[in-house]
Amino acid sequence: MPADLIDGAAVAKKIRQAVTLRVDALLVRDIRPGLTVILVGEDPASAVYVRSKEKSCIEAGMRGETIRMPASTSETELLARVDQLNHDPRVHGILVQMPLPKQIDAQKVIRRIKPEKDVDGFHPVNVGKTLIGDADAFAPCTPAGVQVLLREYGVQTSGRDVVIIGRSNIVGKPMASLLMQSGETADATVTVCHSRTANLAWHTKRADILIAAAGRPELVTGDMVKAGAVVIDVGMHRVADPSTKSGTRLLGDVHFPSVSLVASKITPVPGGVGPMTIAMLLQNTVRAAELYG
Ligand code: NAP
């Protein structure tokens, strides 16, 4: 029997509705939650992400602002801009869109954002808080969104084997941090695989929950998945497809046709993890305004 679809778009919509109610409650206290995104350079994909973040904020009744800086911006200029936003009381969340031009050290910029405004959850303070299970943390949006999807679909994680493919700081590592904690939608036994993992399929085949975040189109095929596993596809790749109107289509890290025949539940691409990322960003921003506004 084909797997049930995990509808990330529907869950994201529900979260955004809840965020709007929280924004309304803050407006009564004269606080309008505000997210400022800094976009350095002209990367077209980044420009699309940033526009959609700004639009989503405004739809939720928040202040959404984008600061565009030229690709020639120096590290000092960018850090000065971050400092200004750190001190601006109208700004509750700051996000610096990655990737940054070569002359700028991304880690230095992330460390400059006040942890209380780091709604992306990439500052070492938030990374550490997420790891120690501190309820105060801003957890990174994509893995936090995956955890919400598991919860919303009643996926049991306690005592289950979770295998994550990918150890990046934005997806794989924080995903492991969240699911290894004790508590709700956690308590899992987590394995993190990466490009040096010997025999990837041996690990994936014993996963009750398999989370693919390798950045490799259709890496995970049906023969690598245990029957009845829950499969979460974080990957996102735009590939050429002359049969579509736009000439392109989106693929994940999972080969959907074969894996959906083996798994019990699966996220599609698009419409799975993707919509959750922005929803969690809005949720983190409204929380920043509630906590520190
Ligand atoms: P990344 O920084 O490139 O990290 C990829 C990770 O996968 C690395 O740890 C790498 O191992 C590992 N890997 C690569 N090839 C592998 C293989 N053949 N076998 C096992 N492990 C392998 O990517 P990322 O930023 O985490 O993103 C991962 C994917 O998620 C991308 O497709 C990205 O577009 C997507 N993404 C989606 C969202 C969303 O909102 N839906 C958000 C973020 C990212 P090494 O460490 O050894 O190199």
Coordinates of C-alpha atoms and ligand atoms in Angstrom, one line a residue:
M1 CA 0.0 0.0 0.0
P2 CA 1.4 3.4 -0.9
A3 CA 2.5 5.6 2.1
D4 CA 0.3 8.3 3.6
L5 CA 1.4 11.8 2.6
I6 CA 2.5 14.2 5.4
D7 CA 1.0 17.5 4.3
G8 CA 3.5 20.1 5.4
A9 CA 1.5 22.9 3.6
A10 CA -1.6 22.2 5.7
V11 CA 0.4 22.0 9.0
A12 CA 2.3 25.2 8.1
K13 CA -1.0 27.0 7.5
K14 CA -2.3 25.9 10.9
I15 CA 0.9 27.3 12.5
R16 CA 0.6 30.5 10.6
Q17 CA -3.0 31.0 11.8
A18 CA -1.8 30.5 15.4
V19 CA 1.0 33.0 14.9
T20 CA -1.5 35.5 13.6
L21 CA -3.6 35.2 16.8
R22 CA -0.4 35.7 18.9
V23 CA 0.4 38.8 16.8
D24 CA -3.1 40.2 17.5
A25 CA -2.5 39.7 21.2
L26 CA 0.8 41.6 21.0
L27 CA -0.7 44.4 19.0
V28 CA -3.1 45.0 21.9
R29 CA 0.0 45.6 24.0
D30 CA 1.3 48.0 21.3
I31 CA 4.0 45.5 20.2
R32 CA 4.2 44.6 16.5
P33 CA 6.6 41.7 16.0
G34 CA 9.2 42.6 13.4
L35 CA 11.5 40.5 11.3
T36 CA 14.4 42.1 9.4
V37 CA 16.2 40.1 6.7
I38 CA 19.5 41.3 5.3
L39 CA 20.2 40.2 1.8
V40 CA 23.7 40.8 0.5
G41 CA 24.2 40.5 -3.2
E42 CA 22.0 39.4 -6.1
D43 CA 21.7 35.6 -5.8
P44 CA 18.3 35.0 -7.5
A45 CA 17.3 32.0 -5.3
S46 CA 18.1 34.0 -2.1
A47 CA 16.0 36.9 -3.5
V48 CA 13.0 34.6 -3.9
Y49 CA 13.4 33.2 -0.3
V50 CA 13.7 36.7 1.1
R51 CA 10.6 38.0 -0.7
S52 CA 8.6 35.1 0.5
K53 CA 9.7 35.6 4.1
E54 CA 8.8 39.3 3.9
K55 CA 5.4 38.6 2.4
S56 CA 4.6 35.9 5.0
C57 CA 5.4 38.3 7.9
I58 CA 3.1 40.9 6.5
E59 CA 0.3 38.4 6.0
A60 CA 0.6 37.4 9.6
G61 CA 0.3 41.1 10.7
M62 CA 4.0 41.4 11.5
R63 CA 6.6 44.0 10.4
G64 CA 8.6 42.4 7.6
E65 CA 11.5 44.3 6.2
T66 CA 14.3 43.5 3.8
I67 CA 17.6 45.4 3.8
R68 CA 19.4 44.9 0.5
M69 CA 23.1 45.4 0.4
P70 CA 25.4 45.2 -2.7
A71 CA 27.6 42.2 -3.3
S72 CA 30.7 44.4 -2.7
T73 CA 29.6 45.0 1.0
S74 CA 32.5 44.6 3.4
E75 CA 32.3 42.5 6.6
T76 CA 32.6 45.7 8.7
E77 CA 29.7 47.3 6.9
L78 CA 27.5 44.2 7.4
L79 CA 28.5 43.9 11.1
A80 CA 27.6 47.6 11.6
R81 CA 24.1 47.0 10.1
V82 CA 23.6 44.0 12.4
D83 CA 24.6 46.2 15.4
Q84 CA 22.0 48.8 14.4
L85 CA 19.3 46.1 14.2
N86 CA 20.5 44.6 17.5
H87 CA 19.7 48.0 19.1
D88 CA 16.4 48.7 17.2
P89 CA 13.4 48.0 19.5
R90 CA 11.1 47.5 16.4
V91 CA 13.2 44.5 15.3
H92 CA 12.5 41.3 17.2
G93 CA 14.1 38.9 14.7
I94 CA 17.2 39.3 12.5
L95 CA 18.0 37.0 9.7
V96 CA 21.1 37.3 7.4
Q97 CA 20.3 35.4 4.3
M98 CA 23.0 32.8 3.3
P99 CA 25.2 32.4 1.3
L100 CA 27.2 35.6 1.9
P101 CA 29.8 36.9 -0.6
K102 CA 33.3 35.4 -0.1
Q103 CA 34.8 38.5 1.6
I104 CA 32.4 38.0 4.6
D105 CA 32.9 35.4 7.3
A106 CA 29.4 34.1 7.8
Q107 CA 30.2 32.7 11.3
K108 CA 31.4 36.1 12.5
V109 CA 28.1 37.6 11.3
I110 CA 26.0 35.0 13.0
R111 CA 27.8 35.5 16.2
R112 CA 27.2 39.2 16.1
I113 CA 23.4 38.8 16.1
K114 CA 22.0 39.2 19.6
P115 CA 20.9 35.6 20.6
E116 CA 17.5 37.0 21.7
K117 CA 16.9 38.2 18.1
D118 CA 18.5 35.1 16.4
V119 CA 15.3 33.6 15.1
D120 CA 17.2 31.4 12.7
G121 CA 18.7 29.6 15.7
F122 CA 22.2 29.6 14.3
H123 CA 24.0 31.6 17.0
P124 CA 26.2 29.4 19.2
V125 CA 24.1 30.4 22.3
N126 CA 21.0 29.0 20.7
V127 CA 22.8 26.0 19.2
G128 CA 24.1 25.2 22.8
K129 CA 20.7 25.8 24.4
T130 CA 19.1 23.5 21.8
L131 CA 21.7 20.8 22.6
I132 CA 21.2 21.0 26.4
G133 CA 17.4 21.0 25.9
D134 CA 16.9 24.6 27.3
A135 CA 13.3 25.7 26.7
D136 CA 14.6 29.2 26.0
A137 CA 16.3 28.2 22.8
F138 CA 15.4 29.4 19.3
A139 CA 15.7 26.1 17.5
P140 CA 16.7 26.2 13.8
C141 CA 13.5 26.4 11.7
T142 CA 13.9 23.5 9.3
P143 CA 14.6 20.8 12.0
A144 CA 12.0 22.3 14.4
G145 CA 9.5 22.1 11.5
V146 CA 10.3 18.4 11.0
Q147 CA 9.7 17.8 14.7
V148 CA 6.3 19.5 14.5
L149 CA 5.4 17.4 11.4
L150 CA 6.2 14.2 13.3
R151 CA 4.1 15.4 16.3
E152 CA 1.1 16.5 14.1
Y153 CA 1.1 13.2 12.4
G154 CA 1.2 11.2 15.6
V155 CA 4.6 9.6 14.8
Q156 CA 5.9 7.9 17.9
T157 CA 9.6 8.8 18.4
S158 CA 10.3 7.6 21.9
G159 CA 12.6 4.6 21.8
R160 CA 12.5 4.5 18.0
D161 CA 15.6 4.4 15.7
V162 CA 15.9 7.7 13.8
V163 CA 18.5 7.9 11.1
I164 CA 19.5 11.3 9.8
I165 CA 21.4 11.6 6.5
G166 CA 23.4 14.9 6.8
R167 CA 25.4 16.6 9.5
S168 CA 25.1 20.3 8.5
N169 CA 24.8 22.9 11.2
I170 CA 21.5 24.0 9.8
V171 CA 19.7 20.7 9.4
G172 CA 21.4 17.4 10.4
K173 CA 23.1 18.4 13.7
P174 CA 20.2 20.4 15.2
M175 CA 17.8 17.7 14.0
A176 CA 19.8 15.2 16.1
S177 CA 19.9 17.6 19.0
L178 CA 16.1 17.9 19.0
L179 CA 15.2 14.2 18.7
M180 CA 17.7 12.9 21.2
Q181 CA 16.3 15.1 24.0
S182 CA 14.1 13.6 26.6
G183 CA 10.5 14.8 26.1
E184 CA 7.6 15.0 23.7
T185 CA 8.4 14.0 20.1
A186 CA 11.9 13.2 21.2
D187 CA 13.5 10.4 23.2
A188 CA 14.7 8.8 20.0
T189 CA 17.9 6.8 19.4
V190 CA 19.6 8.9 16.8
T191 CA 22.2 8.0 14.2
V192 CA 23.7 10.7 12.1
C193 CA 25.2 9.7 8.7
H194 CA 27.3 11.7 6.4
S195 CA 29.5 11.4 3.3
R196 CA 32.1 9.3 5.1
T197 CA 29.5 6.9 6.5
A198 CA 30.5 3.3 5.6
N199 CA 27.5 1.4 4.1
L200 CA 24.8 4.1 4.3
A201 CA 22.0 1.6 3.3
W202 CA 22.8 -0.6 6.3
H203 CA 21.9 2.3 8.6
T204 CA 18.9 3.6 6.6
K205 CA 17.4 0.1 6.4
R206 CA 17.1 -0.1 10.2
A207 CA 15.5 3.3 10.6
D208 CA 12.0 3.6 12.0
I209 CA 12.2 7.2 11.0
L210 CA 14.5 8.3 8.2
I211 CA 15.3 11.9 7.7
A212 CA 17.1 12.8 4.4
A213 CA 19.1 16.0 4.4
A214 CA 22.1 15.2 2.2
G215 CA 21.5 17.7 -0.6
R216 CA 21.7 14.9 -3.2
P217 CA 18.8 14.4 -5.5
E218 CA 17.0 11.1 -5.0
L219 CA 19.8 9.6 -3.0
V220 CA 17.4 7.4 -1.0
T221 CA 15.7 4.7 -3.0
G222 CA 13.1 2.2 -2.0
D223 CA 15.6 -0.6 -1.4
M224 CA 17.3 1.5 1.3
V225 CA 14.1 1.8 3.4
K226 CA 12.6 -0.5 6.0
A227 CA 8.9 -1.5 5.3
G228 CA 6.6 0.8 7.3
A229 CA 9.3 3.5 8.1
V230 CA 8.4 7.2 8.2
V231 CA 10.4 9.1 5.7
I232 CA 11.1 12.8 5.9
D233 CA 12.6 14.5 2.9
V234 CA 14.4 17.7 3.6
G235 CA 16.1 18.0 0.3
M236 CA 15.2 20.5 -2.3
H237 CA 16.6 20.6 -5.8
R238 CA 15.4 22.4 -8.9
V239 CA 16.1 20.3 -11.9
A240 CA 15.4 20.8 -15.6
D241 CA 12.2 19.2 -16.9
P242 CA 11.2 20.1 -20.4
S243 CA 7.8 18.4 -19.9
T244 CA 6.6 21.0 -17.4
K245 CA 5.4 24.5 -18.2
S246 CA 8.2 26.2 -16.3
G247 CA 10.8 23.8 -17.7
T248 CA 11.9 22.8 -14.2
R249 CA 10.6 20.8 -11.3
L250 CA 11.6 20.2 -7.7
L251 CA 13.1 17.0 -6.4
G252 CA 14.0 15.9 -2.9
D253 CA 16.8 13.7 -1.5
V254 CA 14.3 10.8 -1.7
H255 CA 13.3 8.9 -4.8
F256 CA 9.6 9.3 -4.1
P257 CA 8.2 6.7 -6.6
S258 CA 10.1 3.8 -5.0
V259 CA 10.2 5.0 -1.4
S260 CA 6.5 5.8 -1.2
L261 CA 5.8 2.1 -1.9
V262 CA 7.7 1.0 1.1
A263 CA 7.2 3.7 3.7
S264 CA 4.1 4.1 5.9
K265 CA 4.3 7.9 5.8
I266 CA 6.3 10.3 3.6
T267 CA 6.7 14.0 3.0
P268 CA 6.4 15.1 -0.6
V269 CA 8.6 17.6 -2.3
P270 CA 7.3 20.3 -2.8
G271 CA 4.7 20.6 0.0
G272 CA 6.4 18.7 2.8
V273 CA 9.2 20.2 4.9
G274 CA 9.6 23.3 2.8
P275 CA 6.5 25.3 3.9
M276 CA 7.3 24.4 7.6
T277 CA 10.6 26.4 7.5
I278 CA 8.9 29.8 7.0
A279 CA 6.1 28.9 9.4
M280 CA 8.7 28.2 12.2
L281 CA 10.5 31.4 11.4
L282 CA 7.3 33.4 12.0
Q283 CA 6.7 31.4 15.2
N284 CA 10.2 32.1 16.4
T285 CA 9.8 35.8 15.6
V286 CA 6.5 36.2 17.5
R287 CA 8.1 34.3 20.4
A288 CA 11.0 36.7 20.4
A289 CA 8.5 39.6 20.6
E290 CA 6.6 37.9 23.4
L291 CA 9.7 37.2 25.4
Y292 CA 11.8 40.3 24.8
G293 CA 9.4 42.8 23.0
Ligands
NAP1 P1 24.8 20.6 3.3 O1 25.3 21.7 4.2 O2 25.3 20.4 1.9 O3 25.0 19.2 4.1 C1 24.8 18.0 3.4 C2 25.1 16.9 4.4 O4 24.9 15.6 3.7 C3 26.6 16.8 4.7 O5 26.8 16.5 6.1 C4 27.2 15.7 3.9 O6 28.3 15.0 4.4 C5 26.0 14.8 3.7 N1 26.0 14.0 2.5 C6 26.2 14.5 1.2 N2 26.2 13.4 0.4 C7 26.0 12.3 1.1 C8 26.0 10.9 0.8 N3 26.1 10.5 -0.5 N4 25.8 10.1 1.8 C9 25.6 10.5 3.0 N5 25.7 11.8 3.4 C10 25.9 12.7 2.4 O7 23.2 20.7 3.1 P2 22.1 21.3 4.1 O8 22.2 22.7 4.1 O9 22.0 20.5 5.3 O10 20.8 20.9 3.2 C11 20.5 19.6 2.9 C12 19.3 19.6 1.9 O11 18.2 20.2 2.5 C13 19.6 20.4 0.6 O12 18.9 19.8 -0.5 C14 18.9 21.7 0.9 O13 18.5 22.4 -0.3 C15 17.7 21.3 1.7 N6 17.2 22.2 2.7 C16 15.9 22.4 2.6 C17 15.3 23.3 3.5 C18 13.8 23.5 3.5 O14 13.3 24.5 4.0 N7 13.1 22.5 2.9 C19 16.1 24.0 4.4 C20 17.4 23.8 4.5 C21 18.0 22.9 3.6 P3 29.7 15.7 4.8 O15 29.4 16.5 6.0 O16 30.6 14.6 5.0 O17 30.0 16.6 3.6

